[in-house]
Coordinates of C-alpha atoms in Angstrom, one line a residue:
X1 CA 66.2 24.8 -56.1
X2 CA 64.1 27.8 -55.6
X3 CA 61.0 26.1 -56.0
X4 CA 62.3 23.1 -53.7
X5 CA 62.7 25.6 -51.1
X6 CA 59.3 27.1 -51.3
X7 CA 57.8 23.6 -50.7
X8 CA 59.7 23.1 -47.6
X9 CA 59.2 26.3 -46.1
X10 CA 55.0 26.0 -46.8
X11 CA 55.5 22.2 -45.2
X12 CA 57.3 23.8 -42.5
X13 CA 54.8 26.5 -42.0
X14 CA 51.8 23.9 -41.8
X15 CA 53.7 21.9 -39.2
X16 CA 54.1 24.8 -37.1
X17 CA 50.5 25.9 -37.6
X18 CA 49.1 22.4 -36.6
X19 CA 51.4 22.0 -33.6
X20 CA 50.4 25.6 -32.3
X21 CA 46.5 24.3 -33.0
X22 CA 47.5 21.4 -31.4
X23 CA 48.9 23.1 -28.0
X24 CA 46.2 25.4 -28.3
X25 CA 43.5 22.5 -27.8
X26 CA 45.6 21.0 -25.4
X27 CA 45.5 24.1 -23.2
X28 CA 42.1 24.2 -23.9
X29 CA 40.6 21.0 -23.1
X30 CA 43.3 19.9 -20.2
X31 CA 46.2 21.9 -19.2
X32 CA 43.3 24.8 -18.8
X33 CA 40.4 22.8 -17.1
X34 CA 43.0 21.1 -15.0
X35 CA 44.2 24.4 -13.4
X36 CA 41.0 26.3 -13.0
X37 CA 40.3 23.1 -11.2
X38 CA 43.0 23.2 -9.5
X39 CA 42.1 27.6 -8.9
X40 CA 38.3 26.2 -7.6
X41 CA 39.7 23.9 -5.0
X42 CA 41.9 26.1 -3.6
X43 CA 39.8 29.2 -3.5
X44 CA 36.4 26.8 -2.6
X45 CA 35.4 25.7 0.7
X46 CA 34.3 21.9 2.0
X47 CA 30.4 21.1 1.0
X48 CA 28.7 20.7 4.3
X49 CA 26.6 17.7 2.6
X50 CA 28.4 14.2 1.6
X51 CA 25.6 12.8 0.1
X52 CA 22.9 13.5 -2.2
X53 CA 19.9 12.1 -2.6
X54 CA 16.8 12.2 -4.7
X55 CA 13.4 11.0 -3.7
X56 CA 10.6 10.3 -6.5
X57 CA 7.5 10.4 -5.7
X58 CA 3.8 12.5 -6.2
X59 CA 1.9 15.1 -4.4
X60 CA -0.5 12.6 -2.1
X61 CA -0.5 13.9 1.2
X62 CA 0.4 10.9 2.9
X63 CA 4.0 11.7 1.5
X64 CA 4.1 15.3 3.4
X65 CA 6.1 14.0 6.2
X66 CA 8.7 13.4 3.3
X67 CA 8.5 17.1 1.9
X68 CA 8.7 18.4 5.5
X69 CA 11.0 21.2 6.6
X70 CA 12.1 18.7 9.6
X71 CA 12.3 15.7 7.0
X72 CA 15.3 18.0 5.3
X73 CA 16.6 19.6 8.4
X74 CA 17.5 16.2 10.1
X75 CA 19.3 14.6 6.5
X76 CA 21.0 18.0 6.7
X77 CA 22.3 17.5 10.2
X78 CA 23.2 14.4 8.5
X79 CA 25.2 15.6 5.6
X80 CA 22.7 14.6 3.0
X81 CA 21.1 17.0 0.3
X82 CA 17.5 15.7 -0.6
X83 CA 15.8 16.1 -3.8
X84 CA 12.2 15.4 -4.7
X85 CA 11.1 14.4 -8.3
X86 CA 7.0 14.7 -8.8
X87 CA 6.2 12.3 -11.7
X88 CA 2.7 12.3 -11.2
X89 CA 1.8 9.0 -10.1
X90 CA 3.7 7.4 -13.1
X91 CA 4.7 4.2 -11.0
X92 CA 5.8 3.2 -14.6
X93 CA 8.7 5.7 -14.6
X94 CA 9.1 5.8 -10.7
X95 CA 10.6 2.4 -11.2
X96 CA 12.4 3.2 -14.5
X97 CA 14.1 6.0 -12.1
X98 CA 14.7 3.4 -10.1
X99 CA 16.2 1.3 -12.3
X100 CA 18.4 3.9 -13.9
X101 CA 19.7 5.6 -11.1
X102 CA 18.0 8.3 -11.4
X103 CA 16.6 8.5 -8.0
X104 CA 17.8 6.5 -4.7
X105 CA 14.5 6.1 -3.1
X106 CA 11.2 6.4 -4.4
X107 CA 7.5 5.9 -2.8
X108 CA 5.0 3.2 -4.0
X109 CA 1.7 1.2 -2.9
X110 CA 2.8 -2.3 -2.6
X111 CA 0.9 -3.3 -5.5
X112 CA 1.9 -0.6 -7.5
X113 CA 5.5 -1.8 -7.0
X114 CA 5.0 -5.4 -7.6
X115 CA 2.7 -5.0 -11.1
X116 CA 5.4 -1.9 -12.3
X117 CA 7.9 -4.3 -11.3
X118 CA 6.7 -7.0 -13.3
X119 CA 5.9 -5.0 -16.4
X120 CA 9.6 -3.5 -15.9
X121 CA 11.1 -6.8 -15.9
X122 CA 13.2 -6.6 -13.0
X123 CA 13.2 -5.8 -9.4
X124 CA 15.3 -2.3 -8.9
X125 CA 14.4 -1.6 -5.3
X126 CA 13.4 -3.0 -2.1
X127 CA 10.8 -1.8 0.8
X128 CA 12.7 -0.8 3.7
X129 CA 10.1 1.3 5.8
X130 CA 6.6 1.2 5.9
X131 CA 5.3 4.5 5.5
X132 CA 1.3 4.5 5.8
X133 CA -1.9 2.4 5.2
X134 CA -5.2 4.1 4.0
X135 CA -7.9 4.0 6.6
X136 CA -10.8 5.8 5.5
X137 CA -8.9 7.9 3.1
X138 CA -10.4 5.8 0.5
X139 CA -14.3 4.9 0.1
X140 CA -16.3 3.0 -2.8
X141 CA -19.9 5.6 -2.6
X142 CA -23.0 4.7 -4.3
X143 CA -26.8 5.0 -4.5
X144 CA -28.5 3.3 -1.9
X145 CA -31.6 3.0 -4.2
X146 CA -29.2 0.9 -6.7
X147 CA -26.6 -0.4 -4.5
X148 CA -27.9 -0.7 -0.9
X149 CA -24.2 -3.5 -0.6
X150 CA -21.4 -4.8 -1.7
X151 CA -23.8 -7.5 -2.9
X152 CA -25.1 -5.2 -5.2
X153 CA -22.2 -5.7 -7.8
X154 CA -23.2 -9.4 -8.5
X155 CA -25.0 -8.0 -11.6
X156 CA -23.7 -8.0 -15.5
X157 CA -25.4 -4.4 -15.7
X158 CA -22.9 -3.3 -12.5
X159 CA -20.0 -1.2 -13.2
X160 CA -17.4 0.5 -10.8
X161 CA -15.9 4.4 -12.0
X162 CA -12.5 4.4 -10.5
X163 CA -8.9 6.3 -11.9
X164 CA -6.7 2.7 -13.2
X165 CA -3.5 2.2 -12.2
X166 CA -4.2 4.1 -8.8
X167 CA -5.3 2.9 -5.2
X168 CA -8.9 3.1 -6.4
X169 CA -8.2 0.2 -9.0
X170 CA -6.3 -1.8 -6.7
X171 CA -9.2 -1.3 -3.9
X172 CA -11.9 -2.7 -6.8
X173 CA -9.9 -5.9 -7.1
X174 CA -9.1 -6.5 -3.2
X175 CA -13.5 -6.6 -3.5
X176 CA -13.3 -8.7 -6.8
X177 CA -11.0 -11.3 -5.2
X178 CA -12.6 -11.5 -1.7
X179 CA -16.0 -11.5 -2.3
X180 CA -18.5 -13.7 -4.5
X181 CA -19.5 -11.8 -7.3
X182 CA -19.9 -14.4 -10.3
X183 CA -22.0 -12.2 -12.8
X184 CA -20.1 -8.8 -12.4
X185 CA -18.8 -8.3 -15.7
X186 CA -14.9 -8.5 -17.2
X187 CA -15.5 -5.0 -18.3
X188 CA -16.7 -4.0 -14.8
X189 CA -14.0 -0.8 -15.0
X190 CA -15.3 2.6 -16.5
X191 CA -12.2 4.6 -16.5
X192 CA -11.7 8.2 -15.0
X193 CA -9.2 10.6 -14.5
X194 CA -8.6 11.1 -10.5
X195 CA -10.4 11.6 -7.6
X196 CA -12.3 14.5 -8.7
X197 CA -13.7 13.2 -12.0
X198 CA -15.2 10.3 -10.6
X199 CA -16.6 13.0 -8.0
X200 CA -18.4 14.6 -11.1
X201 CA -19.4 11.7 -12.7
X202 CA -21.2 10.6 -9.2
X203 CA -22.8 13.6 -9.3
X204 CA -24.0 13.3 -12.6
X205 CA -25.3 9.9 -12.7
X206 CA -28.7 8.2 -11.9
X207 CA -29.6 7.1 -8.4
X208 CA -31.0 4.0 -10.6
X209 CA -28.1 2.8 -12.1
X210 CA -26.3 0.4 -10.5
X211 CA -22.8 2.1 -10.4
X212 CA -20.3 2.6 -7.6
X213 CA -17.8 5.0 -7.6
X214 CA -14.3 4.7 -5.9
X215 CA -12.6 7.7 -5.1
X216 CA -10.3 9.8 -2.3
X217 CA -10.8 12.7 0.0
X218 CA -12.0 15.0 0.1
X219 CA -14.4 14.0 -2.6
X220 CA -15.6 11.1 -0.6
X221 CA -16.6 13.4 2.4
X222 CA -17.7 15.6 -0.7
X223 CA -19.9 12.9 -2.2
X224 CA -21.7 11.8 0.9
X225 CA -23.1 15.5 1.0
X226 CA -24.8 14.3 -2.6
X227 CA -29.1 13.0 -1.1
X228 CA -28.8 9.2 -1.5
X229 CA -25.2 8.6 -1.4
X230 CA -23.8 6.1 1.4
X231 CA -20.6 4.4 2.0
X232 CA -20.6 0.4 0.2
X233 CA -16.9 0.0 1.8
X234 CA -14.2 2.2 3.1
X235 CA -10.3 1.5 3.3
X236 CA -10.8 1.7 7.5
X237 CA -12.5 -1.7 6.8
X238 CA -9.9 -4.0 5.8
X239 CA -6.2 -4.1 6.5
X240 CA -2.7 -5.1 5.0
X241 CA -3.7 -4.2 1.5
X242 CA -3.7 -0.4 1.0
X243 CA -0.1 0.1 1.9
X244 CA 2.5 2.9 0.8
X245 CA 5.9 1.7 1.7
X246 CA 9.7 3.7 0.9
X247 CA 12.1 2.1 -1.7
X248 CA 15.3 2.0 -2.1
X249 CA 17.7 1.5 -5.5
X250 CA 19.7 -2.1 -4.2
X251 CA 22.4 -0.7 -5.7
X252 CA 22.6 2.2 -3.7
X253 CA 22.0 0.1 -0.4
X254 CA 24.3 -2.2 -1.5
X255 CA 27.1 0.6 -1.7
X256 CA 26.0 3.0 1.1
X257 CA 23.7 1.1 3.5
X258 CA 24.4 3.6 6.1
X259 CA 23.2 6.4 4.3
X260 CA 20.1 4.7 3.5
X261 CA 19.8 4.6 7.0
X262 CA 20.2 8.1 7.6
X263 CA 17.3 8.6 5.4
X264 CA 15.2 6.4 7.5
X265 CA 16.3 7.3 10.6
X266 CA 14.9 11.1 9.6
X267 CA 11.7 10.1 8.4
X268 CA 10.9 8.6 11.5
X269 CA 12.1 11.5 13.5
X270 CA 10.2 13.8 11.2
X271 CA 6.9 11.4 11.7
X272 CA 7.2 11.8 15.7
X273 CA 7.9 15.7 15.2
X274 CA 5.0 15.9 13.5
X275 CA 2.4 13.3 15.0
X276 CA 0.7 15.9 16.6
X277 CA -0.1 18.1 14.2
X278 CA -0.9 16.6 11.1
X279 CA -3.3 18.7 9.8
X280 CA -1.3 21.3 9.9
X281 CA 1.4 19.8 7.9
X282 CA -1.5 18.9 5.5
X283 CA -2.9 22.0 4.7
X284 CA 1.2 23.2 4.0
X285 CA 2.0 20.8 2.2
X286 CA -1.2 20.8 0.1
X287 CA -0.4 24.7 -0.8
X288 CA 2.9 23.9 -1.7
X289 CA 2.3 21.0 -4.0
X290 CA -0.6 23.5 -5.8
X291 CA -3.6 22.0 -3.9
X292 CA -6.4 23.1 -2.2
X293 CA -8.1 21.8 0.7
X294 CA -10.5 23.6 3.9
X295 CA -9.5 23.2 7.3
X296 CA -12.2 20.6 7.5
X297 CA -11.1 18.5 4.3
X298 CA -7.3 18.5 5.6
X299 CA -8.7 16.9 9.2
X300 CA -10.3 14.2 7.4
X301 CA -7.5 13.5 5.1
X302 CA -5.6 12.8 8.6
X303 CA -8.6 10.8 9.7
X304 CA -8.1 8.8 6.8
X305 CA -4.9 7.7 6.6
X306 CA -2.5 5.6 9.6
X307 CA 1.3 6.8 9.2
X308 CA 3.4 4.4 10.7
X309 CA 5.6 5.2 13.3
X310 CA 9.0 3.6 14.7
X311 CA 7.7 1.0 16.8
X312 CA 4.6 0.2 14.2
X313 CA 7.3 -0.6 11.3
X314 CA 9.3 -2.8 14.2
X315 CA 6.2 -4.8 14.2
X316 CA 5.4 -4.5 10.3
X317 CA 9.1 -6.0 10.0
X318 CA 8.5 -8.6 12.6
X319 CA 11.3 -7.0 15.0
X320 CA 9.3 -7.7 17.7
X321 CA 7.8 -10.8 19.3
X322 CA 4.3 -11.4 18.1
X323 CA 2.2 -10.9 20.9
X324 CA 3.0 -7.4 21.0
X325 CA 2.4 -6.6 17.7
X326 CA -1.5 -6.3 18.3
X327 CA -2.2 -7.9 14.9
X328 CA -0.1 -5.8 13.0
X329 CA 0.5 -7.4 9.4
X330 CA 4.5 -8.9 8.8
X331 CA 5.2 -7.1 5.4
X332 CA 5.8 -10.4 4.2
X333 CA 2.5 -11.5 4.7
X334 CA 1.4 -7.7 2.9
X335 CA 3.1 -9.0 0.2
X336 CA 1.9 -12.5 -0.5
X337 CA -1.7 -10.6 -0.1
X338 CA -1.2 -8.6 -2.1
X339 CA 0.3 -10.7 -4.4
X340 CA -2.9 -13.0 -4.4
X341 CA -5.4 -9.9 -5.1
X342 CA -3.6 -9.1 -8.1
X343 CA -3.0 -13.4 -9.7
X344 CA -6.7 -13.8 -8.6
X345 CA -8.2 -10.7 -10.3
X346 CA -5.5 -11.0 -13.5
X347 CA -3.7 -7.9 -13.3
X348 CA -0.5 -10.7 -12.9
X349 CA -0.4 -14.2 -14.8
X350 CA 1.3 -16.0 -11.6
X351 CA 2.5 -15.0 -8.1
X352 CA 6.0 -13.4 -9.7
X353 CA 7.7 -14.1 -6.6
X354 CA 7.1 -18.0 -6.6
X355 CA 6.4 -18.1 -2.5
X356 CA 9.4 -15.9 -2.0
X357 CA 8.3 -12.8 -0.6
X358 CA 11.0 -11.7 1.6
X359 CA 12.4 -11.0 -1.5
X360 CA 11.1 -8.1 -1.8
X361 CA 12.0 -6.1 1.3
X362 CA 15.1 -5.8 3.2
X363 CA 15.0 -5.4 7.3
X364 CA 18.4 -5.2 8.4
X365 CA 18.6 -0.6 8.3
X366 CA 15.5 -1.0 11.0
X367 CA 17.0 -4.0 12.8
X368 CA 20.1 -1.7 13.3
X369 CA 17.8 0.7 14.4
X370 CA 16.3 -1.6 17.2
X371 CA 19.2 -2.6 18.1
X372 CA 20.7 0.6 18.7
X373 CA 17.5 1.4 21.2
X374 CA 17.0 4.4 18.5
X375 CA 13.8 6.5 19.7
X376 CA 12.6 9.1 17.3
X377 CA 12.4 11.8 20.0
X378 CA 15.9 11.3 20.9
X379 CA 18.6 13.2 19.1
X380 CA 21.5 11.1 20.6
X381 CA 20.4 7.0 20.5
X382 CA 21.6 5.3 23.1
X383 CA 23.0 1.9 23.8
X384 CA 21.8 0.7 26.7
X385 CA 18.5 0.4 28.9
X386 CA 15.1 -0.8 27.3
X387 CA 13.5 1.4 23.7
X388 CA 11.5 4.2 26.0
X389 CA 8.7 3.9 23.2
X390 CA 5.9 3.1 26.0
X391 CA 5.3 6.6 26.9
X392 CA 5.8 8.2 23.6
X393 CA 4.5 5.4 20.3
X394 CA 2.0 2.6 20.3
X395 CA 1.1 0.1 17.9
X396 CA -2.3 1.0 16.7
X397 CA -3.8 -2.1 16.4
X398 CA -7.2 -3.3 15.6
X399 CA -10.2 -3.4 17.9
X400 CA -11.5 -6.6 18.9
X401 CA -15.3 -6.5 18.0
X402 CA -17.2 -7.0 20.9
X403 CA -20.1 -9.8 21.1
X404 CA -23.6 -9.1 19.6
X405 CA -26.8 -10.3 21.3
X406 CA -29.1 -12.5 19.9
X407 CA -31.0 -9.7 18.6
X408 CA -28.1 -7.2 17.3
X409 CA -27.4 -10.9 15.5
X410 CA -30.6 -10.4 13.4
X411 CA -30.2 -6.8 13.3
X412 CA -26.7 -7.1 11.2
X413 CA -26.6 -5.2 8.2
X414 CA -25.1 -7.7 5.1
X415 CA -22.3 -6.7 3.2
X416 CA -20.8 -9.1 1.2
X417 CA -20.8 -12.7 0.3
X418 CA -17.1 -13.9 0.7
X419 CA -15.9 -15.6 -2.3
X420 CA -14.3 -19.6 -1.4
X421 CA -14.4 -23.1 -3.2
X422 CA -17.3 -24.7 -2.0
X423 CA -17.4 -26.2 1.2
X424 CA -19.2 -29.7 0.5
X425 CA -20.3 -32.2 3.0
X426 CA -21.2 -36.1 2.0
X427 CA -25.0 -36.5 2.1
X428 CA -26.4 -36.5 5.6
X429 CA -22.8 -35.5 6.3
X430 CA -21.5 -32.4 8.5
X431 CA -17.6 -33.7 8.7
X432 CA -15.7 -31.2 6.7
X433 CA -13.0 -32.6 4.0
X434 CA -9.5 -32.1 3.7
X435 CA -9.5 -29.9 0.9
X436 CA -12.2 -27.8 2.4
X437 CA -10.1 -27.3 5.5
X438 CA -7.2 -26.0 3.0
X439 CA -10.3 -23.9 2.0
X440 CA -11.1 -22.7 4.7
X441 CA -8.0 -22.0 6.1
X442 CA -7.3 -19.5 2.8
X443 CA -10.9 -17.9 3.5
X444 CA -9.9 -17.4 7.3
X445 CA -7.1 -14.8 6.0
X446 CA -9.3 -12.7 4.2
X447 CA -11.8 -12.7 7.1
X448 CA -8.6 -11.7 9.3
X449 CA -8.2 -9.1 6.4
X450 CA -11.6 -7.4 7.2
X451 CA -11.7 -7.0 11.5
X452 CA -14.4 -5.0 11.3
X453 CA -16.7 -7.1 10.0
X454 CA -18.7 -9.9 11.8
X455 CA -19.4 -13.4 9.9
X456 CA -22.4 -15.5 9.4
X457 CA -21.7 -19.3 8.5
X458 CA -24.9 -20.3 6.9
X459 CA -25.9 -23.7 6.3
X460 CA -27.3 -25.2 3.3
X461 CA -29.3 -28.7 2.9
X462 CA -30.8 -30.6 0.5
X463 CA -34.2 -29.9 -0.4
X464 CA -35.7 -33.0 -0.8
X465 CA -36.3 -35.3 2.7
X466 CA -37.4 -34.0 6.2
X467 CA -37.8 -30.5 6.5
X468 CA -36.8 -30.5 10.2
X469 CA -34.0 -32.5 9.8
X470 CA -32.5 -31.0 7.0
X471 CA -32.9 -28.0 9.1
X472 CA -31.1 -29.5 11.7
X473 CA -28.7 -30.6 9.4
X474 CA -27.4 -27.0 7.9
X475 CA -27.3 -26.2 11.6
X476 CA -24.4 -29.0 12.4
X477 CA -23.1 -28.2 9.5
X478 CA -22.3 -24.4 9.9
X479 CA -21.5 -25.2 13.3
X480 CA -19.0 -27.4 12.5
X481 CA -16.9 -24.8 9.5
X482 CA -17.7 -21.8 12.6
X483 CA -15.3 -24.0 15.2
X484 CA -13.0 -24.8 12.8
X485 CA -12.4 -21.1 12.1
X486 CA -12.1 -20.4 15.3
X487 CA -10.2 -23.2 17.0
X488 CA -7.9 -24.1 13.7
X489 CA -7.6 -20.5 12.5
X490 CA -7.5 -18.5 15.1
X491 CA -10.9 -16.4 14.2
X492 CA -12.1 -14.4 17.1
X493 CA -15.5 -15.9 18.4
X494 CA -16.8 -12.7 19.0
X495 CA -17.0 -12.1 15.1
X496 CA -19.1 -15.4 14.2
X497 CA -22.5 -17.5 14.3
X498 CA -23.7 -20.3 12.6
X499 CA -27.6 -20.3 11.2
X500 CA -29.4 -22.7 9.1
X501 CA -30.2 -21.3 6.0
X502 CA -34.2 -20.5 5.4
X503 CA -34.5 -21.7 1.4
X504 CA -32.9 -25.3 0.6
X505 CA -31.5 -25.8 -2.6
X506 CA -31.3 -28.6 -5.2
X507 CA -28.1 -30.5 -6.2
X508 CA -24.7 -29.6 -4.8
X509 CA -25.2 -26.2 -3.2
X510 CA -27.3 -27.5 -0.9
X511 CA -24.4 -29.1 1.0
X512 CA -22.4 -26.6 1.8
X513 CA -22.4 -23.6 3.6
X514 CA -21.6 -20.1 2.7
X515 CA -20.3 -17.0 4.0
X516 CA -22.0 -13.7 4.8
X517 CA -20.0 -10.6 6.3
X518 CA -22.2 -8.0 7.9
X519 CA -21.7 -4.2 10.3
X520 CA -23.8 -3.5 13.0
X521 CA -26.5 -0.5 11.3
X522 CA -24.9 2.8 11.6

């Protein structure tokens, strides 16, 4: 009986140890958390900000109107707390972030988003503001004794020094697509790492080798202080392609799409704060992000690059009718650009969008925008009357070029051969074929690509036959491709002439016509 006891009372005791374990987790883990939650409501006041965002992106100083003090001031007005993440260029993880949720918005060049896009296997954001195009900011620089042009890399010996997976790249394809270099080798790329090493590595080479070197300021301005150095190409030179645009997680959109626009809304009220006084902004936001740069260096970095402003992105987003974009590229057509440079140059297999581009961009946050007669200098947008942007923004368009003489003609400097199928003609022929309209329709978009370039039509005939009239014969037939660039494509006479070509060739090249784009001499 005794022993009976004993076992119940030791039962008894381990119940009541377990229950009062029990309660004391309990306690613990709810009843305790729940009222010191409870404590820190009561004894806490309301956060002033209902949103948080966070913003990846990397220290490039077109992205200080981003990291500005007015930038965070106006989302604060706003109620939103903004965060920056600094991965270093790592468009591979900016779109992982994406993906994940671990940032709302993020910064990319177009291309870089498409090709990280691709390799990610999905399509996590969507371009909602256009943010700015290089022009200048970028430069290929070689040795005029090895590469007096563009020409120049038509040569299995050539080879570019550029930083992959950065503007640089991108800017060696947009030449590799456009114009006709058919010997430049597969392995044309010698690698570096940033701006700066390829600034060494200039320095370093020999005048005789034929090398170019792609890089950023202020190492271009840097480079050009090297004896023999000269400019092959800068970004100021072609449009539509070197283009950093904001992103946003669809998800995030999806659920808050007025908080996206928030975010948009004070970028572009920073961008006017600041649009005149860039450099300043420059120089403080290259001491912050651990850079250095001269007075000097920070005004060409502002040289070099176009930040787009309200009215600029209502034309970029074709909000506005088209004769008063002054040439502005849609982003859609960006895109499919872009799209080509990287399918015809193989960083992509095929166009990943398969003609659908607009899927790639969402307009609606600046069509509310419009709508609303928002002005960036404004702090209250109002509802009626016209936008008020004539006084304040302007579209920055591109300069017509103005006609040449005769002999500024002969004085044009060449740059490149442009790269297209063959334009062929029927023997004695100078009709031009279907197919070669399609052509030439294609190679009028890249011409429209580079404005500040003018454009020689050459003719080629036959060698064999009358001398005279074969000359006479190349003439007709560059005449005839140089109208139907202008009067079916919309190419500005101004920009081209048709010659007869001095050397006839053999065989099938000499009917057709080529392409030469040339610069006035500096």
């Amino acid at each position: 009986m005794g022993n009976n006891s004993s076992k119940w009372i030791g039962i008894l005791v381990m119940w009541c140890v377990l229950l009062a374990f029990g309660l004391a987790v309990i306690f613990k883990y709810v009843f305790k958390p729940h009222q010191d939650k409870k404590l820190e409501q009561m004894t806490s006041a309301v956060s002033q900000y209902e949103h948080e965002v966070t913003v990846n992106l990397d220290s490039f100083s077109g992205y200080s109107i981003l990291r500005s003090d007015v930038f965070k001031e106006e989302l604060k007005a706003a109620k939103i707390r903004v965060a920056f993440q600094d991965d270093g260029a790592d468009y591979h993880n900016r779109i992982r972030a994406l993906e994940e949720g671990a940032c709302q918005f993020a910064v990319f060049t177009v291309d870089s988003l498409i090709t990280s896009s691709v390799e990610l296997g999905s399509w996590p954001g969507t371009i909602v503001l256009a943010i700015d195009e290089s022009h200048g900011a970028d430069a290929v620089i070689a040795y005029k004794a090895s590469m007096p042009n563009l020409n120049s890399l038509d040569d299995p010996d050539a080879r570019v020094v550029l930083t992959p997976n950065s503007p640089s790249e991108f800017m060696a394809r947009i030449i590799k697509a456009h114009f006709s270099l058919k010997d430049l080798s597969k392995k044309y790329i010698v690698p570096a790492d940033g701006s700066s090493d390829v600034y060494e590595r200039f320095k370093d080479a020999a005048p005789s080798v034929k090398q170019a070197f792609i890089m950023w300021e202020p190492e271009v301005s840097k480079a050009l202080e090297v004896p023999g150095a000269h400019v092959l190409l800068d970004s100021s030179k072609i449009k539509g392609h070197i283009f950093d645009v904001l992103v946003v997680q669809r998800e995030f959109l999806a659920d808050f799409p007025s908080t996206a626009q928030k975010v948009i809304e004070a970028y572009l009220r920073a961008a006017y704060a600041y649009r005149q006084s860039m450099t300043e902004l420059v120089l403080k936001d290259a001491k912050a992000t651990g850079s250095r740069l001269t007075q000097a260096q920070a005004e060409k970095i502002v040289r070099g690059i176009r930040w787009k402003n309200s009215i600029e992105n209502y034309a970029h987003f074709g909000l506005l009718e088209k004769d008063a974009t002054k040439g502005l590229d849609h982003i859609e057509d960006i895109i499919q650009k872009i799209t080509d440079v990287l399918v015809n140059t193989g960083a992509l297999d095929s166009d990943p969008f398969s003609g659908s581009y607009h899927k790639l961009f969402y307009d609606k946050l600046l069509s509310n925008l419009k709508h609303e007669n928002f002005h960036p200098g404004r702090k209250v947008n109002l509802l009626a009357g016209d936008m008020g942007l004539s006084n304040d923004e302007v579209i920055r368009g591109t300069k017509a070029l103005a006609p040449l003489t005769d002999q500024e003609w002969e004085q044009l400097v060449p740059v490149g051969r442009m790269k297209i199928n063959p334009v062929s003609f029927g023997r004695g022929k100078s009709s031009v074929g279907i197919q070669s309209q399609r052509d030439l329709k294609k190679l009028s978009e890249k011409i429209k690509s580079w404005p500040s370039y003018y454009l020689l039509v050459v003719g080629h005939a036959r060698k064999e036959g009358d001398p005279q009239l074969n000359r006479q014969l190349a003439k007709e037939r560059a005449e005839v491709v140089k109208m139907f660039l202008i009067d079916d494509c919309g190419i500005n006479a101004n920009r081209v002439r048709a010659k007869a070509a001095k050397v006839f060739n053999r065989g099938g090249s000499g009917q057709s016509v080529s392409f030469v784009v040339g610069q006035m001499p500096y």
